[in-house]
PDB file of C-alpha atoms in Angstrom:
ATOM      1  CA  MET A   1       8.031  -7.518  14.860  1.00 45.00           C
ATOM      2  CA  THR A   2       8.812 -10.931  14.353  1.00 48.00           C
ATOM      3  CA  VAL A   3       6.969 -14.352  15.354  1.00 44.00           C
ATOM      4  CA  GLU A   4      10.397 -15.330  17.984  1.00 46.00           C
ATOM      5  CA  ASN A   5       9.855 -11.623  19.607  1.00 49.00           C
ATOM      6  CA  GLU A   6       6.238 -13.382  20.781  1.00 52.00           C
ATOM      7  CA  GLY A   7       7.445 -16.323  22.686  1.00 55.00           C
ATOM      8  CA  GLY A   8       7.003 -14.668  26.429  1.00 61.00           C
ATOM      9  CA  LEU A   9       4.001 -12.916  25.251  1.00 63.00           C
ATOM     10  CA  LEU A  10       1.960 -15.894  23.311  1.00 63.00           C
ATOM     11  CA  GLU A  11       3.486 -18.229  26.425  1.00 66.00           C
ATOM     12  CA  ALA A  12       1.794 -15.658  29.191  1.00 64.00           C
ATOM     13  CA  ILE A  13      -1.364 -15.635  27.198  1.00 63.00           C
ATOM     14  CA  LYS A  14      -1.618 -19.517  26.533  1.00 63.00           C
ATOM     15  CA  ASP A  15      -0.644 -20.194  29.905  1.00 63.00           C
ATOM     16  CA  ARG A  16      -4.218 -17.887  30.600  1.00 63.00           C
ATOM     17  CA  TYR A  17      -6.336 -18.450  28.482  1.00 61.00           C
ATOM     18  CA  LEU A  18      -5.464 -21.708  25.794  1.00 61.00           C
ATOM     19  CA  GLU A  19      -7.381 -23.875  28.060  1.00 59.00           C
ATOM     20  CA  LYS A  20     -11.118 -22.481  27.405  1.00 71.00           C
ATOM     21  CA  LEU A  21      -9.868 -20.483  24.279  1.00 81.00           C
ATOM     22  CA  SER A  22     -13.223 -20.478  22.863  1.00 89.00           C
ATOM     23  CA  PRO A  23     -14.716 -17.780  19.376  1.00 92.00           C
ATOM     24  CA  GLU A  24     -15.342 -15.889  22.781  1.00 93.00           C
ATOM     25  CA  ILE A  25     -12.416 -14.460  24.375  1.00 90.00           C
ATOM     26  CA  PHE A  26     -11.148 -13.008  21.125  1.00 93.00           C
ATOM     27  CA  ARG A  27     -14.269 -10.782  21.439  1.00 94.00           C
ATOM     28  CA  SER A  28     -13.750 -10.300  25.549  1.00 93.00           C
ATOM     29  CA  ARG A  29     -12.419  -6.316  26.494  1.00 94.00           C
ATOM     30  CA  LEU A  30     -10.566  -8.307  29.263  1.00 91.00           C
ATOM     31  CA  PHE A  31      -8.330 -10.188  27.684  1.00 90.00           C
ATOM     32  CA  TRP A  32      -7.424  -7.684  24.944  1.00 94.00           C
ATOM     33  CA  LYS A  33      -7.087  -5.321  28.434  1.00 93.00           C
ATOM     34  CA  THR A  34      -4.747  -8.790  29.874  1.00 89.00           C
ATOM     35  CA  VAL A  35      -2.359  -8.729  26.098  1.00 89.00           C
ATOM     36  CA  GLU A  36      -2.100  -5.122  26.519  1.00 90.00           C
ATOM     37  CA  GLY A  37      -1.041  -4.925  30.047  1.00 88.00           C
ATOM     38  CA  LEU A  38       1.699  -8.372  29.181  1.00 83.00           C
ATOM     39  CA  ALA A  39       2.439  -6.890  25.436  1.00 85.00           C
ATOM     40  CA  ARG A  40       4.006  -4.165  28.647  1.00 83.00           C
ATOM     41  CA  SER A  41       5.512  -6.411  30.851  1.00 80.00           C
ATOM     42  CA  PRO A  42       9.260  -7.316  30.976  1.00 76.00           C
ATOM     43  CA  LEU A  43       7.588 -11.023  29.987  1.00 69.00           C
ATOM     44  CA  ASN A  44       7.984  -9.071  26.175  1.00 71.00           C
ATOM     45  CA  ARG A  45      11.751  -8.394  25.396  1.00 74.00           C
ATOM     46  CA  PRO A  46      12.072  -7.598  22.040  1.00 76.00           C
ATOM     47  CA  GLN A  47      14.806  -8.012  20.222  1.00 77.00           C
ATOM     48  CA  TRP A  48      14.615  -3.904  18.259  1.00 82.00           C
ATOM     49  CA  LYS A  49      12.947  -0.988  20.525  1.00 86.00           C
ATOM     50  CA  ALA A  50      11.093  -0.443  16.815  1.00 90.00           C
ATOM     51  CA  ASP A  51       8.840  -3.944  17.788  1.00 89.00           C
ATOM     52  CA  ARG A  52       7.283  -2.960  20.570  1.00 89.00           C
ATOM     53  CA  ILE A  53       5.741  -0.370  18.360  1.00 91.00           C
ATOM     54  CA  SER A  54       4.388  -3.057  15.480  1.00 91.00           C
ATOM     55  CA  LEU A  55       3.742  -4.773  18.210  1.00 90.00           C
ATOM     56  CA  THR A  56       1.010  -1.948  19.772  1.00 92.00           C
ATOM     57  CA  HIS A  57      -0.168  -1.084  16.368  1.00 94.00           C
ATOM     58  CA  PHE A  58      -1.100  -4.750  15.060  1.00 94.00           C
ATOM     59  CA  ILE A  59      -2.602  -5.546  19.008  1.00 94.00           C
ATOM     60  CA  ARG A  60      -4.673  -2.511  18.774  1.00 95.00           C
ATOM     61  CA  VAL A  61      -5.985  -2.520  14.784  1.00 96.00           C
ATOM     62  CA  THR A  62      -6.481  -6.871  16.292  1.00 96.00           C
ATOM     63  CA  ARG A  63      -8.984  -5.634  20.064  1.00 97.00           C
ATOM     64  CA  ASP A  64     -10.311  -2.950  17.127  1.00 97.00           C
ATOM     65  CA  ALA A  65     -11.658  -5.026  14.730  1.00 97.00           C
ATOM     66  CA  TYR A  66     -12.792  -7.546  17.246  1.00 97.00           C
ATOM     67  CA  LEU A  67     -15.007  -5.816  19.153  1.00 97.00           C
ATOM     68  CA  GLY A  68     -16.002  -4.387  16.270  1.00 95.00           C
ATOM     69  CA  LYS A  69     -15.297  -0.189  16.740  1.00 96.00           C
ATOM     70  CA  ALA A  70     -14.914  -0.491  13.114  1.00 96.00           C
ATOM     71  CA  PRO A  71     -15.597  -1.577   9.300  1.00 97.00           C
ATOM     72  CA  VAL A  72     -12.711  -4.300   8.476  1.00 98.00           C
ATOM     73  CA  VAL A  73     -11.082  -5.669   5.084  1.00 98.00           C
ATOM     74  CA  TRP A  74      -9.073  -8.583   6.167  1.00 97.00           C
ATOM     75  CA  CYS A  75      -7.094  -8.262   2.879  1.00 94.00           C
ATOM     76  CA  ASN A  76      -3.270 -10.669   2.090  1.00 92.00           C
ATOM     77  CA  LEU A  77       0.011  -9.131   2.479  1.00 86.00           C
ATOM     78  CA  LEU A  78       0.741  -7.054  -0.300  1.00 87.00           C
ATOM     79  CA  VAL A  79      -2.708  -4.734  -0.233  1.00 92.00           C
ATOM     80  CA  PRO A  80      -1.875  -1.323   0.258  1.00 92.00           C
ATOM     81  CA  SER A  81      -2.435  -0.601   3.513  1.00 94.00           C
ATOM     82  CA  GLU A  82      -2.609   2.930   3.045  1.00 95.00           C
ATOM     83  CA  LEU A  83      -5.819   2.579   1.392  1.00 94.00           C
ATOM     84  CA  ILE A  84      -7.861   0.505   4.122  1.00 96.00           C
ATOM     85  CA  HIS A  85      -6.307   2.968   6.969  1.00 95.00           C
ATOM     86  CA  GLY A  86      -6.746   6.071   4.477  1.00 95.00           C
ATOM     87  CA  LEU A  87     -10.954   5.454   3.964  1.00 95.00           C
ATOM     88  CA  GLY A  88     -11.289   4.864   8.299  1.00 94.00           C
ATOM     89  CA  CYS A  89     -11.065   1.114   7.583  1.00 96.00           C
ATOM     90  CA  LEU A  90      -9.180  -1.398   9.823  1.00 97.00           C
ATOM     91  CA  PRO A  91      -7.192  -3.654   7.991  1.00 96.00           C
ATOM     92  CA  PHE A  92      -6.107  -7.266   9.366  1.00 96.00           C
ATOM     93  CA  TYR A  93      -4.084 -10.139   7.551  1.00 95.00           C
ATOM     94  CA  PRO A  94      -5.672 -13.553   8.641  1.00 95.00           C
ATOM     95  CA  GLU A  95      -2.520 -14.906   7.532  1.00 93.00           C
ATOM     96  CA  MET A  96      -0.284 -13.616   9.725  1.00 92.00           C
ATOM     97  CA  ALA A  97      -3.064 -15.072  11.900  1.00 94.00           C
ATOM     98  CA  ALA A  98      -2.236 -18.409  11.279  1.00 94.00           C
ATOM     99  CA  ALA A  99       1.797 -17.818  11.499  1.00 92.00           C
ATOM    100  CA  VAL A 100       0.242 -16.831  15.218  1.00 90.00           C
ATOM    101  CA  THR A 101      -1.521 -19.668  15.903  1.00 92.00           C
ATOM    102  CA  ALA A 102       0.866 -21.912  14.539  1.00 92.00           C
ATOM    103  CA  SER A 103       3.470 -19.811  16.907  1.00 86.00           C
ATOM    104  CA  ALA A 104       0.671 -21.213  20.071  1.00 84.00           C
ATOM    105  CA  GLY A 105       1.267 -24.460  18.795  1.00 87.00           C
ATOM    106  CA  LEU A 106      -2.555 -24.115  17.460  1.00 89.00           C
ATOM    107  CA  ALA A 107      -1.718 -24.775  13.366  1.00 93.00           C
ATOM    108  CA  PRO A 108      -2.984 -28.630  13.420  1.00 93.00           C
ATOM    109  CA  ARG A 109      -6.647 -28.382  14.871  1.00 91.00           C
ATOM    110  CA  PHE A 110      -7.644 -25.685  12.678  1.00 95.00           C
ATOM    111  CA  ILE A 111      -5.126 -27.520  10.114  1.00 95.00           C
ATOM    112  CA  ASP A 112      -7.271 -30.929   9.968  1.00 94.00           C
ATOM    113  CA  ARG A 113     -10.869 -28.752  10.255  1.00 94.00           C
ATOM    114  CA  ALA A 114     -10.377 -26.948   7.122  1.00 94.00           C
ATOM    115  CA  VAL A 115      -9.041 -30.622   5.910  1.00 92.00           C
ATOM    116  CA  GLU A 116     -13.130 -31.413   7.433  1.00 92.00           C
ATOM    117  CA  GLU A 117     -14.050 -29.144   4.853  1.00 90.00           C
ATOM    118  CA  GLY A 118     -12.845 -29.977   2.046  1.00 90.00           C
ATOM    119  CA  PHE A 119      -9.829 -28.184   1.786  1.00 89.00           C
ATOM    120  CA  SER A 120      -7.112 -30.541   0.003  1.00 87.00           C
ATOM    121  CA  SER A 121      -4.027 -31.196   1.879  1.00 84.00           C
ATOM    122  CA  ASP A 122      -1.785 -30.207  -0.554  1.00 85.00           C
ATOM    123  CA  ALA A 123      -3.853 -26.354  -0.483  1.00 86.00           C
ATOM    124  CA  CYS A 124      -1.007 -23.995   1.520  1.00 90.00           C
ATOM    125  CA  SER A 125      -0.860 -24.396   5.044  1.00 92.00           C
ATOM    126  CA  TYR A 126      -1.115 -20.563   6.367  1.00 93.00           C
ATOM    127  CA  HIS A 127      -5.132 -20.680   4.034  1.00 94.00           C
ATOM    128  CA  ARG A 128      -5.775 -23.883   5.516  1.00 95.00           C
ATOM    129  CA  CYS A 129      -5.493 -22.484   8.972  1.00 96.00           C
ATOM    130  CA  LEU A 130      -6.713 -19.496   9.004  1.00 96.00           C
ATOM    131  CA  LEU A 131      -9.666 -21.231   6.490  1.00 96.00           C
ATOM    132  CA  GLY A 132      -9.925 -23.539   9.575  1.00 96.00           C
ATOM    133  CA  CYS A 133     -10.174 -20.120  12.188  1.00 96.00           C
ATOM    134  CA  ALA A 134     -12.538 -18.238  10.279  1.00 97.00           C
ATOM    135  CA  VAL A 135     -15.311 -21.926   9.612  1.00 96.00           C
ATOM    136  CA  GLU A 136     -14.911 -22.307  13.771  1.00 95.00           C
ATOM    137  CA  GLY A 137     -15.792 -18.748  14.380  1.00 96.00           C
ATOM    138  CA  PHE A 138     -11.984 -17.851  15.825  1.00 96.00           C
ATOM    139  CA  LEU A 139     -11.815 -14.825  13.356  1.00 97.00           C
ATOM    140  CA  PRO A 140     -12.972 -11.094  13.279  1.00 97.00           C
ATOM    141  CA  LYS A 141     -16.578 -11.122  10.647  1.00 97.00           C
ATOM    142  CA  PRO A 142     -14.890  -8.601   7.757  1.00 97.00           C
ATOM    143  CA  ASP A 143     -16.876  -6.590   5.705  1.00 97.00           C
ATOM    144  CA  LEU A 144     -14.869  -6.761   2.759  1.00 97.00           C
ATOM    145  CA  LEU A 145     -12.536  -9.441   1.307  1.00 97.00           C
ATOM    146  CA  LEU A 146      -9.599  -7.842  -0.848  1.00 96.00           C
ATOM    147  CA  SER A 147      -7.174  -9.285  -2.289  1.00 94.00           C
ATOM    148  CA  VAL A 148      -4.208  -8.631  -4.609  1.00 92.00           C
ATOM    149  CA  ASN A 149      -2.724 -11.334  -7.290  1.00 88.00           C
ATOM    150  CA  TYR A 150       0.401 -11.134  -5.863  1.00 82.00           C
ATOM    151  CA  PRO A 151       2.284 -13.536  -4.322  1.00 80.00           C
ATOM    152  CA  CYS A 152       0.415 -16.416  -5.308  1.00 81.00           C
ATOM    153  CA  ASP A 153      -2.976 -18.052  -6.401  1.00 82.00           C
ATOM    154  CA  SER A 154      -3.634 -18.555  -2.397  1.00 86.00           C
ATOM    155  CA  ALA A 155      -5.318 -15.746  -1.270  1.00 88.00           C
ATOM    156  CA  VAL A 156      -7.760 -14.974  -3.543  1.00 88.00           C
ATOM    157  CA  LEU A 157      -8.841 -18.562  -3.740  1.00 89.00           C
ATOM    158  CA  SER A 158      -9.280 -18.743   0.349  1.00 93.00           C
ATOM    159  CA  PHE A 159     -11.203 -15.861  -0.166  1.00 94.00           C
ATOM    160  CA  ALA A 160     -13.987 -16.359  -2.351  1.00 94.00           C
ATOM    161  CA  PHE A 161     -14.871 -19.360  -0.690  1.00 94.00           C
ATOM    162  CA  LEU A 162     -15.110 -16.751   3.147  1.00 96.00           C
ATOM    163  CA  SER A 163     -17.353 -14.184   0.806  1.00 97.00           C
ATOM    164  CA  GLU A 164     -19.935 -16.476   0.434  1.00 96.00           C
ATOM    165  CA  LEU A 165     -19.326 -17.813   4.513  1.00 96.00           C
ATOM    166  CA  TYR A 166     -19.357 -14.521   5.743  1.00 97.00           C
ATOM    167  CA  GLY A 167     -21.706 -13.140   2.824  1.00 97.00           C
ATOM    168  CA  VAL A 168     -19.341 -10.342   1.739  1.00 97.00           C
ATOM    169  CA  PRO A 169     -18.035  -8.982  -1.151  1.00 96.00           C
ATOM    170  CA  HIS A 170     -14.904  -9.532  -2.398  1.00 96.00           C
ATOM    171  CA  LEU A 171     -12.439  -7.945  -4.629  1.00 95.00           C
ATOM    172  CA  GLU A 172      -9.732  -8.120  -6.320  1.00 93.00           C
ATOM    173  CA  VAL A 173      -6.944  -6.285  -7.300  1.00 92.00           C
ATOM    174  CA  ASP A 174      -4.664  -7.595 -10.585  1.00 90.00           C
ATOM    175  CA  VAL A 175      -1.419  -6.477 -10.513  1.00 89.00           C
ATOM    176  CA  PRO A 176      -0.004  -6.018 -14.196  1.00 88.00           C
ATOM    177  CA  LEU A 177       3.188  -8.265 -14.661  1.00 86.00           C
ATOM    178  CA  PRO A 178       6.614  -5.772 -15.385  1.00 87.00           C
ATOM    179  CA  GLY A 179       6.204  -4.682 -19.029  1.00 89.00           C
ATOM    180  CA  ARG A 180       1.871  -4.543 -19.419  1.00 90.00           C
ATOM    181  CA  GLU A 181       1.524  -0.141 -18.622  1.00 90.00           C
ATOM    182  CA  GLU A 182      -1.227  -1.193 -21.285  1.00 92.00           C
ATOM    183  CA  GLU A 183      -3.287  -2.847 -18.010  1.00 91.00           C
ATOM    184  CA  LEU A 184      -2.322   0.016 -16.259  1.00 93.00           C
ATOM    185  CA  PRO A 185      -5.361   0.993 -16.459  1.00 93.00           C
ATOM    186  CA  LEU A 186      -7.658  -1.500 -15.134  1.00 93.00           C
ATOM    187  CA  LEU A 187      -5.222  -1.400 -11.863  1.00 92.00           C
ATOM    188  CA  ALA A 188      -6.478   2.407 -11.211  1.00 93.00           C
ATOM    189  CA  GLU A 189      -9.767   1.224 -12.393  1.00 94.00           C
ATOM    190  CA  GLN A 190     -10.542  -1.634  -9.604  1.00 93.00           C
ATOM    191  CA  LEU A 191      -8.557   0.457  -6.902  1.00 92.00           C
ATOM    192  CA  GLU A 192     -11.022   3.588  -7.200  1.00 92.00           C
ATOM    193  CA  GLU A 193     -12.961   0.452  -6.983  1.00 93.00           C
ATOM    194  CA  ALA A 194     -12.454  -0.523  -3.964  1.00 94.00           C
ATOM    195  CA  ALA A 195     -11.990   2.711  -2.310  1.00 93.00           C
ATOM    196  CA  SER A 196     -15.375   3.297  -3.049  1.00 92.00           C
ATOM    197  CA  LEU A 197     -16.388   0.668  -1.443  1.00 93.00           C
ATOM    198  CA  MET A 198     -14.876   1.100   1.765  1.00 94.00           C
ATOM    199  CA  ALA A 199     -15.803   4.541   1.802  1.00 92.00           C
ATOM    200  CA  GLY A 200     -19.088   3.960   1.652  1.00 92.00           C
ATOM    201  CA  ILE A 201     -18.901   1.155   4.816  1.00 94.00           C
ATOM    202  CA  SER A 202     -17.099   4.301   6.735  1.00 93.00           C
ATOM    203  CA  GLY A 203     -19.523   6.061   6.250  1.00 91.00           C
ATOM    204  CA  ARG A 204     -16.565   9.228   4.060  1.00 87.00           C
ATOM    205  CA  ARG A 205     -17.404  11.589   2.302  1.00 88.00           C
ATOM    206  CA  ARG A 206     -15.377  12.205  -0.633  1.00 86.00           C
ATOM    207  CA  GLU A 207     -13.269  15.510   0.593  1.00 90.00           C
ATOM    208  CA  GLU A 208     -13.623  12.713   3.475  1.00 90.00           C
ATOM    209  CA  MET A 209     -12.601  10.682   1.654  1.00 90.00           C
ATOM    210  CA  MET A 210     -10.005  12.733  -0.732  1.00 92.00           C
ATOM    211  CA  GLN A 211      -8.472  14.183   2.821  1.00 95.00           C
ATOM    212  CA  GLY A 212      -8.394  10.588   3.625  1.00 94.00           C
ATOM    213  CA  LEU A 213      -6.052   9.770   1.720  1.00 94.00           C
ATOM    214  CA  ALA A 214      -4.051  12.226   0.921  1.00 96.00           C
ATOM    215  CA  LYS A 215      -3.204  12.031   4.402  1.00 97.00           C
ATOM    216  CA  ALA A 216      -2.031   8.319   4.273  1.00 97.00           C
ATOM    217  CA  ILE A 217       0.089   8.291   1.722  1.00 97.00           C
ATOM    218  CA  GLU A 218       2.078  10.971   3.155  1.00 98.00           C
ATOM    219  CA  LEU A 219       2.979   9.408   6.176  1.00 97.00           C
ATOM    220  CA  SER A 220       4.196   6.227   3.875  1.00 97.00           C
ATOM    221  CA  ASN A 221       6.258   8.174   1.824  1.00 97.00           C
ATOM    222  CA  ARG A 222       8.349   9.607   5.891  1.00 97.00           C
ATOM    223  CA  ALA A 223       8.255   5.513   6.433  1.00 97.00           C
ATOM    224  CA  LEU A 224       9.842   5.036   3.782  1.00 96.00           C
ATOM    225  CA  GLU A 225      12.218   7.972   4.238  1.00 97.00           C
ATOM    226  CA  HIS A 226      13.360   6.103   6.866  1.00 96.00           C
ATOM    227  CA  LEU A 227      13.334   2.324   5.720  1.00 95.00           C
ATOM    228  CA  ARG A 228      15.982   4.073   2.872  1.00 95.00           C
ATOM    229  CA  ARG A 229      18.043   4.838   5.344  1.00 92.00           C
ATOM    230  CA  VAL A 230      17.747   1.371   6.769  1.00 92.00           C
ATOM    231  CA  GLU A 231      18.727   0.051   3.375  1.00 90.00           C
ATOM    232  CA  GLU A 232      21.532   1.915   3.244  1.00 90.00           C
ATOM    233  CA  MET A 233      22.963   1.259   6.829  1.00 89.00           C
ATOM    234  CA  ARG A 234      21.894  -2.898   6.112  1.00 87.00           C
ATOM    235  CA  LYS A 235      24.430  -2.727   2.987  1.00 85.00           C
ATOM    236  CA  ARG A 236      27.569  -3.040   5.352  1.00 82.00           C
ATOM    237  CA  ASP A 237      28.708  -6.105   6.237  1.00 79.00           C
ATOM    238  CA  ASP A 238      29.027  -5.233   8.991  1.00 80.00           C
ATOM    239  CA  CYS A 239      24.995  -3.929  10.035  1.00 81.00           C
ATOM    240  CA  VAL A 240      23.604  -6.185  13.094  1.00 82.00           C
ATOM    241  CA  LEU A 241      19.868  -6.911  11.373  1.00 82.00           C
ATOM    242  CA  ASP A 242      19.943  -9.583   9.236  1.00 80.00           C
ATOM    243  CA  GLY A 243      17.952 -11.014   6.624  1.00 80.00           C
ATOM    244  CA  LYS A 244      16.492 -13.375   9.108  1.00 77.00           C
ATOM    245  CA  ASP A 245      15.612  -9.909  11.088  1.00 78.00           C
ATOM    246  CA  ALA A 246      14.935  -7.819   8.382  1.00 81.00           C
ATOM    247  CA  MET A 247      11.606 -10.625   6.629  1.00 79.00           C
ATOM    248  CA  GLY A 248      10.185 -10.461   9.808  1.00 75.00           C
ATOM    249  CA  ASN A 249       9.201  -6.869   9.078  1.00 83.00           C
ATOM    250  CA  LEU A 250       7.167  -7.440   6.432  1.00 82.00           C
ATOM    251  CA  SER A 251       4.875  -7.184   9.145  1.00 85.00           C
ATOM    252  CA  VAL A 252       5.161  -3.765   9.438  1.00 88.00           C
ATOM    253  CA  LEU A 253       5.653  -3.107   5.555  1.00 85.00           C
ATOM    254  CA  ALA A 254       1.957  -4.867   4.769  1.00 86.00           C
ATOM    255  CA  GLY A 255      -0.069  -3.163   7.657  1.00 90.00           C
ATOM    256  CA  CYS A 256       2.052  -0.507   9.407  1.00 93.00           C
ATOM    257  CA  MET A 257       1.971   1.352   5.877  1.00 95.00           C
ATOM    258  CA  GLY A 258       0.536   4.545   5.965  1.00 95.00           C
ATOM    259  CA  SER A 259      -0.116   5.378   9.698  1.00 96.00           C
ATOM    260  CA  GLU A 260       2.096   7.059  12.594  1.00 96.00           C
ATOM    261  CA  ALA A 261       3.717   3.010  13.497  1.00 95.00           C
ATOM    262  CA  GLY A 262       4.588   3.111   9.990  1.00 95.00           C
ATOM    263  CA  VAL A 263       7.177   6.423  10.333  1.00 97.00           C
ATOM    264  CA  GLU A 264       8.163   6.474  13.497  1.00 97.00           C
ATOM    265  CA  PHE A 265       8.915   2.839  12.953  1.00 95.00           C
ATOM    266  CA  TYR A 266      11.888   2.405  11.002  1.00 95.00           C
ATOM    267  CA  ARG A 267      12.806   5.413  12.756  1.00 96.00           C
ATOM    268  CA  LEU A 268      13.673   4.328  15.685  1.00 95.00           C
ATOM    269  CA  LEU A 269      15.214   1.464  13.424  1.00 94.00           C
ATOM    270  CA  ALA A 270      17.097   3.345  12.329  1.00 93.00           C
ATOM    271  CA  GLU A 271      18.312   5.208  15.244  1.00 93.00           C
ATOM    272  CA  GLU A 272      18.887   2.208  16.794  1.00 91.00           C
ATOM    273  CA  LEU A 273      21.369   0.647  13.742  1.00 90.00           C
ATOM    274  CA  GLU A 274      23.132   4.104  14.194  1.00 88.00           C
ATOM    275  CA  GLU A 275      23.411   3.563  17.374  1.00 86.00           C
ATOM    276  CA  ARG A 276      25.291   0.083  17.264  1.00 79.00           C
ATOM    277  CA  GLY A 277      27.390   1.507  14.518  1.00 73.00           C
ATOM    278  CA  CYS A 278      25.932   0.859  11.077  1.00 70.00           C
ATOM    279  CA  ARG A 279      25.816   4.131   9.823  1.00 60.00           C
ATOM    280  CA  GLY A 280      25.306   2.860   6.111  1.00 51.00           C
ATOM    281  CA  PRO A 281      27.964   2.725   3.060  1.00 51.00           C
TER     282      PRO A 281
END
């Protein structure tokens, strides 16, 4: 799902809610009922059928995070979502929230708010935007902050501040650079610590924890099979899925892997590419 594909939906939501925007709106069941209705309406015209799957998934997960239906884990884009889905928690990606905020034309307000709080104007605009949203109370309260040290330091530094703001733990996962296999035991230890924390806040016993992780990994592997089909078809010169649209699917790789939505998204995308004449090199 690309941000561009949300144009009609975002405009409809802005028309209804922008003038009375407040943190309480996002914790309203009526707001989410409206969003879900608009997502199913003709106003939402995604370029790919699969985009409806990812849009529905992200709306549901975000709604549940705001309504407190399960423990919420904030993470940056490269945190493995299989770990979070498998342990009964809800992944929330504040960087994606910042992108949606910018699409709605609201980024300057929250970026300015972050600068007022003392964050440098040279810092990443995504993170200044999400920090401004957090300070003003517009984001769902996390139970845990989980970041990896890729692709940059912004999430690690922002999450350290947010840990103090919300009074919740922040775990950093250090992914080793290529060729530094001696650091893999540290990575395994950090992932185990994160899994134990999430199992604790979701109330899962060890057996449930292992079953949940196994199911999430199975779903992720099934999604990857369909993704490999997509990537083979994208090698064709006449493939209609260009780099821009494929880049938009980064959100799916980040937030849908380990869920039924991830499997269905890539299955539908592969089928639609085949329908449009792309069957591999």
